[in-house]
């Protein structure tokens, strides 16, 4: 583990070790600090919580949020659920794939962006919706999508 | 002289530019900006309200680009402009609602205790503090309130079970996972009037004898998380939470916990597992959570809107609440109009309103201008309803009789470009992605469902595929441990039944005449 990594893990353990059901809050802290939850965290967490490593890994892998590998510099999450579909989310998804040159669940080889699906952002009355780096956008037209992705391009160059 | 202006900080409003509008207005001398929740007229967001002697005059949707023109038109004095809509309370969309639970949402500064109390907040809790636990439970039972999270189980019965189960430690857990597509009422309430939830949970704690509450919030709602964190801190400082609630000597503590991106964690027992720090897998029942819930202790687990509705029951009396509604569906529901609608948003009405009224009178028909063809009510596990059934009243029993559900009150509209076979396929796909994996019919069945549908759509031995599909749906419906696998057949079968043409089966019957 790198010093940054072990620092994040130790801080998460110290912050939550006495709380009941502490594993999720710990994993969230690590995610927030590192942008992902590396497998290398497992032994320390297992020790701190008196759990088996398999149990900790089982929890990490169950939840979509706890990605094991670092994402790209920008994370695009597109809503793929019904209300967004009714307003053209599938076409938006095609356009995003083509623009970024990657499929859902992938990170571009230049590290510029990661594309992920999400199933409802609670913005269903302003569909279609997506987030870029955690920021929510609604009523996303193809033109608006292009503008948002242009900003990312500008940023990564 | 300063002018007060409301600009929502609701996530939906922010998603279409409210922050920039708020910043631009705040930069003007003599303007005070208050960030409120949303009034629920989402098609008008960002909806700016200017406080004038005539009342709060609404403008929307307002973008930063519109501002110079609006200001030139005297917006800060309530001036005339194409985007001016007058006083919100006089707009038909808002005026014709029955806002009980959402009465304050969009009206107040969400974390101002003074605003909250000025608009009737806290009365329910004060009343509850003067009652015995059994009396509170009796009032909730008497109100006819049923759980708003989907299963519609009577809240009073659940609370009575928790109250009657002896334990040195009990819990109140709020299900704020709101994973269904087409639903955002929990989010709107938490962002727009979080004290209502704090108050409702405290009342629940008093009723069942619990001193610790947890809110389990989905991670997709960062704005709600921020508001709740602030609200809990403010409530504690104001003496609403802690060791001595409002000087009563009674105790209640509240903590916010975050989910981590898992639909099934909205299922109550999966949620409890997740709160305990485990994989979010569904538990076998019995025992029910009311007897053995969080950490094995009796737990009152309820949805956000259920808990918020309890404040009205305690403030205005069980009979007041029960007098709204139809049949065994008492009170109001926050209907969420979503998807392809011209006027999407939140409409709180008593049960019994028809889908047609919601879709056309409130929703204004499709956003695309094309005819509406189908609506899905009750989230991804809910049935698709065709145009000819739009006169169905929204009432748990009326929907159940049609093989449909009201669920959390989410209504997702589709126009005539929708491919219902693709929607059915998506239902299986979603189940496969989000299945907790505990039981075979769901874990394996959902994946098989996608495959069978693909073969059917490729016209490989369609009669055979259809038989397999029905068989698969039967198995999932009857042998799944929870409603994830058990109800995925609802959207699939209703799509097949009402829109066979989309599956290449027989030509679909011509649709009924459309309304203008
Ligand atoms: C797969 C699945 C997902 C669910 N998701 C939610 C949810 O997001 N929010 C919710 O309140 N209830 C959800 N429920 C229903 C809960 O299990 C439970 O019935 C409800 O939270 C109880 O609260 P109530 O009685 O106040 O409705 C879900 C159920 C299932 C089977
Ligand atoms: S039906 Fe699906 S989600 Fe529910 S318990 Fe079984 S595997 Fe888990
Ligand atoms: S379905 Fe996309 S935000 Fe709800």
XYZ file of C-alpha atoms and ligand atoms in Angstrom:
716
model
C 0.000 0.000 0.000
C 1.190 3.488 -0.793
C 1.406 5.951 2.130
C -1.641 7.810 0.781
C -3.565 4.583 0.681
C -2.655 3.374 4.128
C -3.288 6.866 5.486
C -6.808 6.811 4.063
C -7.465 3.339 5.398
C -6.192 4.140 8.879
C -8.201 7.355 8.988
C -11.359 5.512 7.948
C -10.796 2.857 10.595
C -10.125 5.425 13.309
C -13.217 7.422 12.380
C -15.675 4.542 12.461
C -14.297 1.552 14.339
C -16.604 1.963 17.321
C -19.778 2.400 15.335
C -22.138 -0.478 14.832
C -22.147 -1.574 11.187
C -18.950 0.339 10.490
C -17.788 -1.303 7.268
C -19.840 0.759 4.805
C -18.940 4.095 6.383
C -15.259 3.048 6.262
C -15.471 2.036 2.618
C -17.189 5.331 1.801
C -14.398 7.308 3.456
C -11.762 5.377 1.549
C -13.671 5.919 -1.701
C -13.923 9.632 -0.992
C -10.209 9.891 -0.215
C -8.819 7.758 -3.027
C -11.519 7.725 -5.708
C -11.613 3.944 -5.512
C -11.379 1.133 -2.969
C -8.274 -0.921 -3.715
C -8.195 -4.566 -2.798
C -5.107 -3.858 -0.732
C -7.404 -2.323 1.906
C -9.008 -5.641 2.687
C -6.590 -7.059 5.304
C -6.538 -3.884 7.414
C -10.314 -3.571 7.368
C -10.784 -7.247 8.153
C -8.406 -6.953 11.112
C -10.040 -3.817 12.460
C -13.535 -5.277 12.311
C -12.670 -8.832 13.229
C -14.076 -10.113 9.950
C -12.640 -12.544 7.454
C -11.019 -11.105 4.361
C -13.597 -12.891 2.255
C -16.367 -11.108 4.107
C -14.829 -7.696 3.526
C -14.192 -8.431 -0.142
C -17.732 -9.771 -0.434
C -19.126 -6.484 0.812
C -16.868 -4.393 -1.395
C -17.856 -6.284 -4.499
C -21.580 -6.277 -3.740
C -22.022 -2.513 -4.075
C -21.701 -0.717 -7.392
C -20.100 2.344 -5.789
C -16.997 0.655 -4.447
C -14.954 0.475 -7.626
C -11.668 -1.358 -7.258
C -9.672 0.588 -9.800
C -9.087 4.303 -10.144
C -11.494 5.933 -12.570
C -10.552 8.355 -15.335
C -10.080 12.057 -14.666
C -13.787 12.550 -15.281
C -16.639 10.211 -14.467
C -19.748 10.334 -16.626
C -22.776 8.493 -15.239
C -25.733 8.215 -17.531
C -29.155 7.259 -16.270
C -30.447 4.202 -18.075
C -33.750 3.727 -16.240
C -37.294 3.959 -17.564
C -38.161 7.643 -17.191
C -34.933 8.651 -18.875
C -35.495 6.054 -21.603
C -38.895 7.582 -22.312
C -37.071 10.820 -23.122
C -34.345 9.435 -25.324
C -31.706 8.118 -22.913
C -30.830 5.200 -25.198
C -29.914 7.522 -28.064
C -27.970 9.665 -25.612
C -26.114 6.570 -24.459
C -25.154 5.718 -28.058
C -23.929 9.244 -28.614
C -21.881 9.219 -25.415
C -20.300 5.888 -26.268
C -19.376 7.125 -29.711
C -18.025 10.438 -28.445
C -15.923 8.917 -25.689
C -15.030 5.826 -27.679
C -15.731 3.528 -24.753
C -18.573 1.374 -23.509
C -20.287 1.471 -20.113
C -18.009 0.258 -17.359
C -14.875 1.311 -19.236
C -12.189 3.941 -18.780
C -10.502 5.522 -21.771
C -6.938 4.431 -22.365
C -5.769 8.044 -22.096
C -7.384 8.167 -18.661
C -9.600 11.071 -19.616
C -12.965 9.607 -18.716
C -14.891 6.706 -17.250
C -18.425 5.923 -18.410
C -20.835 4.265 -16.008
C -24.533 3.436 -16.055
C -26.733 4.599 -13.227
C -30.312 3.573 -12.525
C -32.275 6.663 -11.597
C -30.926 9.895 -10.177
C -34.295 11.072 -8.870
C -34.402 13.613 -11.690
C -37.056 11.727 -13.620
C -39.273 14.776 -14.240
C -36.317 16.493 -15.901
C -35.254 13.455 -17.927
C -32.937 12.480 -19.455
C -30.389 12.927 -16.711
C -26.700 12.317 -16.154
C -23.936 13.314 -13.807
C -20.444 14.451 -14.658
C -18.008 14.305 -11.740
C -20.981 14.109 -9.407
C -22.752 17.126 -10.833
C -26.327 16.468 -11.934
C -27.627 17.636 -15.293
C -31.234 17.375 -16.442
C -33.194 17.768 -19.708
C -30.063 16.745 -21.544
C -30.521 17.176 -25.278
C -27.970 15.835 -27.768
C -26.682 19.408 -28.211
C -26.313 19.869 -24.481
C -24.566 16.506 -24.194
C -22.079 17.555 -26.860
C -21.374 20.798 -25.043
C -20.821 18.980 -21.754
C -18.492 16.456 -23.360
C -16.631 19.260 -25.173
C -15.851 20.755 -21.780
C -14.353 17.450 -20.684
C -12.232 17.294 -23.832
C -10.990 20.814 -23.237
C -10.079 19.825 -19.736
C -8.140 16.686 -20.490
C -5.916 18.126 -23.186
C -35.138 48.381 0.578
C -34.256 44.814 -0.153
C -36.109 42.283 -2.207
C -36.311 38.665 -1.128
C -36.106 36.107 -3.892
C -36.539 32.322 -3.636
C -34.446 30.137 -5.932
C -34.698 26.390 -5.298
C -31.647 24.402 -4.260
C -33.547 21.223 -5.104
C -31.368 18.798 -7.073
C -33.681 18.898 -10.105
C -33.721 22.691 -10.146
C -29.950 22.739 -9.804
C -29.660 20.237 -12.650
C -31.197 22.778 -14.997
C -29.262 25.827 -13.864
C -30.707 27.129 -10.582
C -27.288 27.776 -9.003
C -26.223 30.183 -11.727
C -29.542 32.028 -11.453
C -29.224 32.248 -7.677
C -25.654 33.524 -7.914
C -26.547 36.158 -10.494
C -29.452 37.413 -8.390
C -27.446 37.368 -5.162
C -24.794 39.536 -6.830
C -27.293 42.372 -7.252
C -27.382 44.971 -4.510
C -30.570 44.911 -2.470
C -31.457 41.311 -3.291
C -31.581 38.570 -0.678
C -31.715 35.057 -2.091
C -33.236 32.186 -0.129
C -32.600 28.693 -1.431
C -35.858 26.801 -0.937
C -36.975 23.334 -1.991
C -38.988 22.814 -5.152
C -42.697 23.512 -5.446
C -42.758 20.399 -7.588
C -43.604 22.018 -10.895
C -40.482 20.629 -12.453
C -41.146 21.826 -15.962
C -40.922 25.400 -14.632
C -37.612 24.840 -12.859
C -35.635 26.896 -12.154
C -38.720 28.590 -10.695
C -37.845 31.952 -9.171
C -40.276 33.523 -6.716
C -40.056 37.220 -5.924
C -41.582 38.411 -2.667
C -43.884 41.381 -3.371
C -46.778 42.983 -1.508
C -49.044 40.914 -3.809
C -47.408 37.670 -2.660
C -44.631 35.501 -4.048
C -44.662 36.036 -7.816
C -43.252 33.119 -9.797
C -41.129 33.207 -12.942
C -39.951 30.133 -14.747
C -38.168 28.398 -16.200
C -35.538 31.079 -15.636
C -32.017 30.766 -17.037
C -29.170 33.227 -16.519
C -29.613 34.279 -20.127
C -33.207 35.318 -19.398
C -32.241 37.432 -16.392
C -31.278 40.734 -18.095
C -34.630 40.815 -19.871
C -36.540 39.763 -16.782
C -34.855 42.390 -14.644
C -35.494 45.027 -17.286
C -39.149 44.010 -17.181
C -39.197 44.785 -13.469
C -39.142 41.230 -12.225
C -37.951 42.320 -8.787
C -41.166 44.292 -8.400
C -43.337 41.532 -9.845
C -43.303 42.990 -13.376
C -44.963 41.479 -16.424
C -43.017 39.094 -18.643
C -43.728 36.013 -20.736
C -42.141 33.865 -18.017
C -44.273 35.353 -15.239
C -46.858 32.943 -13.829
C -48.291 34.893 -10.922
C -48.618 33.568 -7.396
C -47.811 29.849 -7.141
C -50.830 29.110 -4.969
C -53.104 30.388 -7.731
C -51.694 28.175 -10.485
C -54.146 25.357 -11.277
C -51.399 22.705 -11.093
C -50.645 23.744 -7.521
C -54.044 25.036 -6.380
C -55.826 21.772 -7.160
C -53.528 19.689 -4.999
C -54.184 18.479 -1.472
C -50.849 19.234 0.088
C -50.629 17.714 3.524
C -47.233 16.052 3.738
C -45.654 18.380 1.169
C -47.357 21.538 2.435
C -44.093 23.254 3.338
C -41.866 21.887 0.591
C -40.745 24.770 -1.638
C -42.366 27.298 0.647
C -39.751 27.522 3.374
C -36.039 27.737 3.912
C -35.490 24.000 4.494
C -33.265 24.218 7.558
C -34.822 27.208 9.299
C -36.484 26.149 12.536
C -38.375 29.454 12.621
C -39.815 28.880 9.134
C -40.705 25.325 10.055
C -42.601 26.286 13.169
C -44.253 29.283 11.511
C -45.802 26.906 8.973
C -47.156 24.394 11.448
C -44.070 22.243 11.974
C -43.575 20.636 15.366
C -47.213 20.486 16.407
C -47.387 16.723 15.839
C -44.325 16.069 17.980
C -45.566 18.294 20.801
C -48.864 16.427 20.763
C -47.067 13.084 20.723
C -44.948 14.075 23.727
C -48.151 14.428 25.728
C -49.433 10.977 24.716
C -48.695 7.448 25.854
C -46.933 5.271 23.247
C -50.055 3.139 22.772
C -52.101 6.263 22.113
C -49.741 7.400 19.364
C -49.871 3.962 17.789
C -53.670 3.979 18.028
C -53.826 7.343 16.247
C -51.634 6.098 13.410
C -53.704 2.936 13.115
C -56.901 4.969 13.112
C -55.605 7.283 10.378
C -55.530 4.344 7.976
C -51.982 5.293 6.922
C -50.338 2.557 4.883
C -46.665 2.411 4.045
C -45.780 4.678 1.142
C -42.632 2.765 0.217
C -44.461 0.288 -1.979
C -45.943 -2.601 -0.067
C -48.702 -0.480 1.529
C -48.665 -2.307 4.863
C -50.611 -0.495 7.628
C -48.109 1.580 9.571
C -50.037 1.371 12.839
C -49.917 -2.431 12.841
C -46.169 -2.404 12.228
C -45.607 0.071 15.054
C -47.825 -1.906 17.413
C -45.695 -4.986 16.824
C -42.538 -3.054 17.675
C -44.157 -1.503 20.734
C -45.395 -4.893 21.961
C -42.051 -6.642 21.477
C -40.018 -6.261 24.659
C -36.403 -5.222 24.247
C -33.906 -2.989 25.987
C -33.024 -1.441 22.653
C -35.267 -0.674 19.689
C -34.667 1.240 16.475
C -36.432 3.452 13.987
C -35.039 3.112 10.483
C -36.008 5.363 7.625
C -35.867 3.835 4.181
C -34.574 6.671 2.030
C -33.272 4.411 -0.698
C -35.834 5.557 -3.307
C -34.444 3.474 -6.132
C -37.512 3.304 -8.349
C -37.377 5.063 -11.678
C -40.029 7.772 -11.784
C -39.886 8.512 -8.062
C -38.393 11.572 -6.436
C -40.843 12.468 -3.658
C -38.543 11.223 -0.888
C -35.737 13.300 -2.326
C -37.905 16.405 -2.666
C -39.111 16.111 0.895
C -35.660 15.541 2.363
C -34.224 18.468 0.396
C -37.186 20.794 0.845
C -38.446 20.087 4.366
C -36.069 17.745 6.203
C -37.405 18.593 9.664
C -40.657 16.864 8.758
C -38.714 13.633 8.474
C -36.783 14.326 11.690
C -40.079 15.029 13.445
C -41.796 11.944 12.006
C -38.925 9.692 13.074
C -38.921 11.183 16.561
C -42.663 10.528 16.828
C -42.022 6.951 15.692
C -39.358 6.619 18.372
C -41.756 7.824 21.055
C -44.467 5.493 19.768
C -42.449 2.298 19.741
C -39.959 3.038 22.514
C -36.860 3.541 20.362
C -34.119 6.010 21.238
C -31.976 5.602 18.141
C -32.923 6.266 14.531
C -31.050 5.759 11.282
C -31.766 7.257 7.899
C -30.474 4.990 5.142
C -29.996 7.261 2.150
C -28.992 6.205 -1.349
C -25.639 7.549 -2.504
C -27.214 8.928 -5.675
C -28.675 11.734 -3.561
C -25.706 13.898 -2.442
C -27.837 17.051 -2.176
C -30.308 15.354 0.141
C -27.381 14.063 2.214
C -26.015 17.568 2.678
C -29.400 18.990 3.671
C -30.082 16.127 6.091
C -26.698 16.506 7.740
C -27.350 20.166 8.303
C -30.934 19.560 9.430
C -29.896 16.961 11.997
C -27.268 19.311 13.438
C -29.702 22.234 13.554
C -32.400 20.069 15.127
C -29.981 18.883 17.786
C -28.918 22.467 18.575
C -32.555 23.499 18.807
C -33.294 20.691 21.264
C -35.458 18.691 18.883
C -33.086 15.736 19.127
C -30.856 14.463 21.883
C -31.322 13.624 25.533
C -34.122 16.023 26.283
C -36.465 16.431 23.311
C -38.097 19.852 23.596
C -37.543 19.782 27.365
C -39.582 16.610 27.824
C -36.852 14.491 29.339
C -37.332 12.009 26.457
C -34.494 10.907 24.260
C -34.006 10.343 20.540
C -30.852 10.310 18.447
C -30.604 10.294 14.675
C -27.830 9.278 12.332
C -27.492 9.428 8.571
C -26.015 6.396 6.796
C -25.262 6.148 3.100
C -26.026 3.295 0.740
C -23.555 2.451 -1.978
C -25.434 1.981 -5.223
C -27.692 -1.034 -4.902
C -31.374 -1.109 -5.822
C -32.192 -4.157 -3.726
C -30.988 -2.371 -0.590
C -34.363 -0.614 -0.713
C -35.931 -3.931 0.283
C -36.293 -3.664 4.016
C -34.296 -6.672 5.158
C -31.541 -6.068 2.587
C -31.415 -2.505 3.896
C -30.929 -3.766 7.444
C -28.111 -6.063 6.338
C -26.495 -3.116 4.613
C -26.859 -0.924 7.704
C -25.156 -3.683 9.652
C -22.209 -3.374 7.274
C -22.898 -6.497 5.229
C -23.809 -7.392 1.651
C -27.310 -6.168 0.980
C -28.927 -9.578 0.743
C -32.569 -10.190 1.520
C -33.322 -12.061 4.761
C -35.707 -14.959 5.092
C -38.831 -14.027 7.030
C -40.081 -14.608 9.697
C -38.925 -13.074 11.908
C -40.217 -9.738 10.643
C -38.023 -6.668 11.264
C -40.648 -5.309 13.662
C -39.650 -8.188 15.975
C -36.041 -8.777 14.981
C -34.712 -6.030 12.792
C -31.513 -4.000 13.014
C -28.857 -5.878 15.016
C -31.602 -8.351 15.894
C -33.660 -5.755 17.744
C -37.283 -4.686 17.185
C -37.218 -2.096 14.428
C -39.819 0.246 12.991
C -38.721 0.544 9.378
C -40.620 2.992 7.212
C -40.358 4.989 4.057
C -39.564 8.743 4.123
C -43.048 9.861 3.084
C -44.719 7.468 5.528
C -42.758 8.937 8.429
C -43.350 12.475 7.215
C -47.099 11.826 6.899
C -47.270 10.829 10.549
C -46.596 14.444 11.545
C -49.907 15.465 9.957
C -51.765 12.628 11.649
C -50.457 13.718 15.050
C -50.898 17.431 14.368
C -54.396 17.354 12.903
C -55.803 14.108 14.199
C -56.365 10.652 12.740
C -59.832 11.499 11.445
C -58.587 14.524 9.509
C -56.076 12.373 7.660
C -58.412 9.416 7.153
C -61.092 11.628 5.602
C -58.906 11.985 2.523
C -58.848 9.020 0.189
C -60.905 6.233 -1.287
C -61.823 2.739 -0.080
C -59.012 1.318 2.013
C -56.507 3.799 0.586
C -56.624 6.622 3.077
C -54.958 10.011 3.055
C -52.936 11.483 0.240
C -50.178 10.241 -1.998
C -47.404 12.267 -3.560
C -47.835 11.273 -7.204
C -44.720 11.780 -9.236
C -45.291 12.619 -12.885
C -42.214 11.651 -14.828
C -40.880 10.702 -18.207
C -42.504 11.905 -21.392
C -44.875 14.516 -19.976
C -45.157 18.193 -20.790
C -45.577 19.128 -17.140
C -43.719 16.646 -15.004
C -43.609 17.150 -11.263
C -45.056 16.266 -7.928
C -48.796 16.257 -7.319
C -50.052 15.453 -3.826
C -53.657 14.355 -3.991
C -55.994 12.097 -2.059
C -56.220 8.540 -3.392
C -58.935 8.064 -5.998
C -57.687 10.538 -8.604
C -57.497 8.869 -12.038
C -54.415 8.318 -14.103
C -56.010 10.294 -16.920
C -56.460 13.322 -14.714
C -52.858 13.140 -13.582
C -51.455 12.535 -17.056
C -53.480 15.107 -18.962
C -54.917 17.699 -16.566
C -51.746 17.979 -14.539
C -49.150 16.442 -16.830
C -50.411 18.164 -19.951
C -49.982 15.032 -22.076
C -46.691 14.034 -23.620
C -43.646 16.274 -23.797
C -43.027 15.170 -27.371
C -46.498 16.162 -28.554
C -47.158 12.591 -29.677
C -49.929 10.422 -28.206
C -49.211 8.706 -24.891
C -49.136 4.970 -25.339
C -48.254 3.402 -21.994
C -47.425 4.354 -18.449
C -45.542 2.395 -15.863
C -46.853 2.973 -12.370
C -44.991 1.963 -9.222
C -41.398 1.739 -10.397
C -39.471 -0.890 -12.336
C -41.463 -3.722 -10.766
C -44.791 -2.113 -11.693
C -47.041 -3.085 -14.613
C -47.348 -1.141 -17.867
C -50.799 0.319 -18.299
C -52.236 0.999 -21.767
C -54.289 4.034 -22.776
C -57.605 2.245 -22.436
C -57.033 1.816 -18.690
C -56.164 5.447 -17.971
C -59.480 5.940 -16.177
C -58.408 3.609 -13.397
C -58.566 5.414 -10.055
C -55.330 5.435 -8.100
C -56.208 3.263 -5.171
C -54.233 0.229 -3.962
C -57.114 -2.216 -4.403
C -58.296 -0.937 -7.793
C -54.769 -1.315 -9.129
C -54.260 -4.733 -7.565
C -57.472 -5.904 -9.231
C -55.887 -5.077 -12.596
C -52.634 -6.861 -11.776
C -50.904 -3.514 -11.323
C -49.434 -1.622 -8.366
C -49.496 1.941 -7.100
C -46.213 1.396 -5.295
C -44.406 4.549 -4.340
C -46.684 6.648 -6.628
C -44.235 7.102 -9.470
C -45.824 7.448 -12.909
C -43.612 7.182 -15.974
C -45.222 8.082 -19.287
C -44.174 6.877 -22.736
C -45.322 8.177 -26.100
C -46.110 6.032 -29.142
C -42.474 5.688 -30.171
C -41.808 3.317 -27.276
C -40.852 -0.262 -28.078
C -42.550 -2.280 -25.354
C -40.557 -5.418 -26.129
C -37.405 -3.456 -25.338
C -38.972 -2.230 -22.111
C -39.804 -5.823 -21.137
C -36.272 -6.849 -21.959
C -34.961 -4.012 -19.833
C -37.078 -5.198 -16.879
C -35.246 -8.539 -16.926
C -31.904 -6.854 -17.525
C -32.397 -4.556 -14.539
C -33.361 -7.489 -12.342
C -30.248 -9.353 -13.433
C -28.031 -6.360 -12.634
C -29.607 -5.618 -9.269
C -30.551 -9.077 -7.969
C -29.072 -9.740 -4.547
C -28.327 -13.265 -5.709
C -29.791 -15.080 -2.749
C -32.369 -17.134 -4.632
C -32.183 -18.941 -7.946
C -35.418 -17.879 -9.674
C -34.303 -14.263 -9.578
C -30.544 -14.638 -9.908
C -30.684 -17.036 -12.847
C -34.211 -16.355 -14.060
C -33.602 -12.718 -14.919
C -30.646 -13.589 -17.126
C -32.633 -16.385 -18.796
C -35.427 -13.880 -19.310
C -33.198 -11.615 -21.371
C -32.061 -14.588 -23.469
C -35.566 -15.910 -24.075
C -36.803 -12.475 -25.078
C -33.885 -12.052 -27.463
C -34.752 -15.363 -29.124
C -38.411 -14.407 -29.291
C -37.548 -11.094 -30.909
C -35.250 -12.894 -33.353
C -38.278 -15.032 -34.304
C -36.595 -18.299 -33.307
C -39.481 -20.719 -32.670
C -41.658 -17.961 -31.194
C -44.372 -20.260 -29.830
C -41.776 -22.210 -27.899
C -40.065 -19.093 -26.550
C -43.398 -17.728 -25.449
C -44.160 -20.885 -23.498
C -40.746 -20.767 -21.835
C -41.248 -17.096 -21.044
C -44.544 -17.712 -19.287
C -43.088 -20.619 -17.414
C -40.142 -18.525 -16.334
C -42.426 -15.722 -15.172
C -44.493 -18.205 -13.158
C -41.395 -19.546 -11.471
C -40.046 -16.126 -10.646
C -43.398 -14.948 -9.371
C -44.007 -17.903 -7.096
C -40.566 -19.004 -5.989
C -38.643 -15.778 -5.431
C -37.785 -14.707 -1.918
C -38.647 -11.054 -2.421
C -40.515 -8.794 -4.798
C -37.439 -8.114 -6.928
C -37.689 -11.500 -8.584
C -41.333 -11.930 -7.680
C -42.547 -8.821 -9.463
C -40.218 -8.468 -12.415
C -42.833 -10.492 -14.336
C -45.317 -7.602 -13.850
C -43.768 -5.213 -16.351
C -42.878 -8.122 -18.649
C -46.302 -9.735 -18.738
C -48.244 -6.486 -18.929
C -46.121 -5.400 -21.889
C -46.776 -8.723 -23.599
C -50.475 -8.652 -22.831
C -51.183 -5.111 -23.956
C -48.616 -4.673 -26.708
C -48.134 -8.093 -28.392
C -47.384 -6.434 -31.737
C -44.136 -5.061 -30.333
C -43.026 -8.636 -29.670
C -43.811 -9.606 -33.259
C -46.634 -11.793 -32.027
C -49.969 -10.844 -33.537
C -50.801 -7.405 -34.772
C -51.718 -5.336 -31.742
C -55.315 -4.251 -31.668
C -55.702 -0.666 -32.815
C -55.526 1.589 -29.810
C -58.597 3.306 -28.389
C -59.397 6.785 -29.588
C -57.047 9.376 -28.211
C -58.011 12.376 -26.242
C -57.259 15.721 -27.879
C -36.591 -4.742 -4.440
C -37.290 -3.813 -3.506
C -36.901 -2.479 -3.442
C -37.531 -1.598 -2.557
N -37.129 -0.301 -2.537
C -37.704 0.555 -1.642
C -37.269 1.901 -1.555
O -36.393 2.320 -2.299
N -37.849 2.709 -0.628
C -38.834 2.262 0.215
O -39.312 3.024 1.048
N -39.268 0.997 0.135
C -38.733 0.130 -0.765
N -39.162 -1.166 -0.810
C -40.193 -1.584 0.142
C -39.556 -1.913 1.476
O -39.145 -3.269 1.472
C -40.516 -1.742 2.646
O -41.725 -2.358 2.355
C -40.802 -0.314 3.004
O -39.636 0.475 3.070
C -41.511 -0.268 4.323
O -41.849 1.050 4.667
P -43.344 1.563 4.574
O -44.192 0.569 5.287
O -43.327 2.892 5.214
O -43.684 1.627 3.107
C -38.567 -2.058 -1.716
C -38.951 -3.402 -1.797
C -38.342 -4.263 -2.668
C -38.795 -5.674 -2.722
S -35.833 -12.346 -5.445
Fe -33.850 -11.618 -6.170
S -33.401 -9.830 -4.939
Fe -35.053 -10.953 -3.896
S -34.029 -12.343 -2.471
Fe -34.231 -13.492 -4.360
S -32.287 -13.090 -5.454
Fe -32.454 -11.543 -3.859
S -35.100 7.483 -14.420
Fe -33.398 8.728 -14.912
S -33.395 10.093 -13.244
Fe -35.004 8.758 -12.699
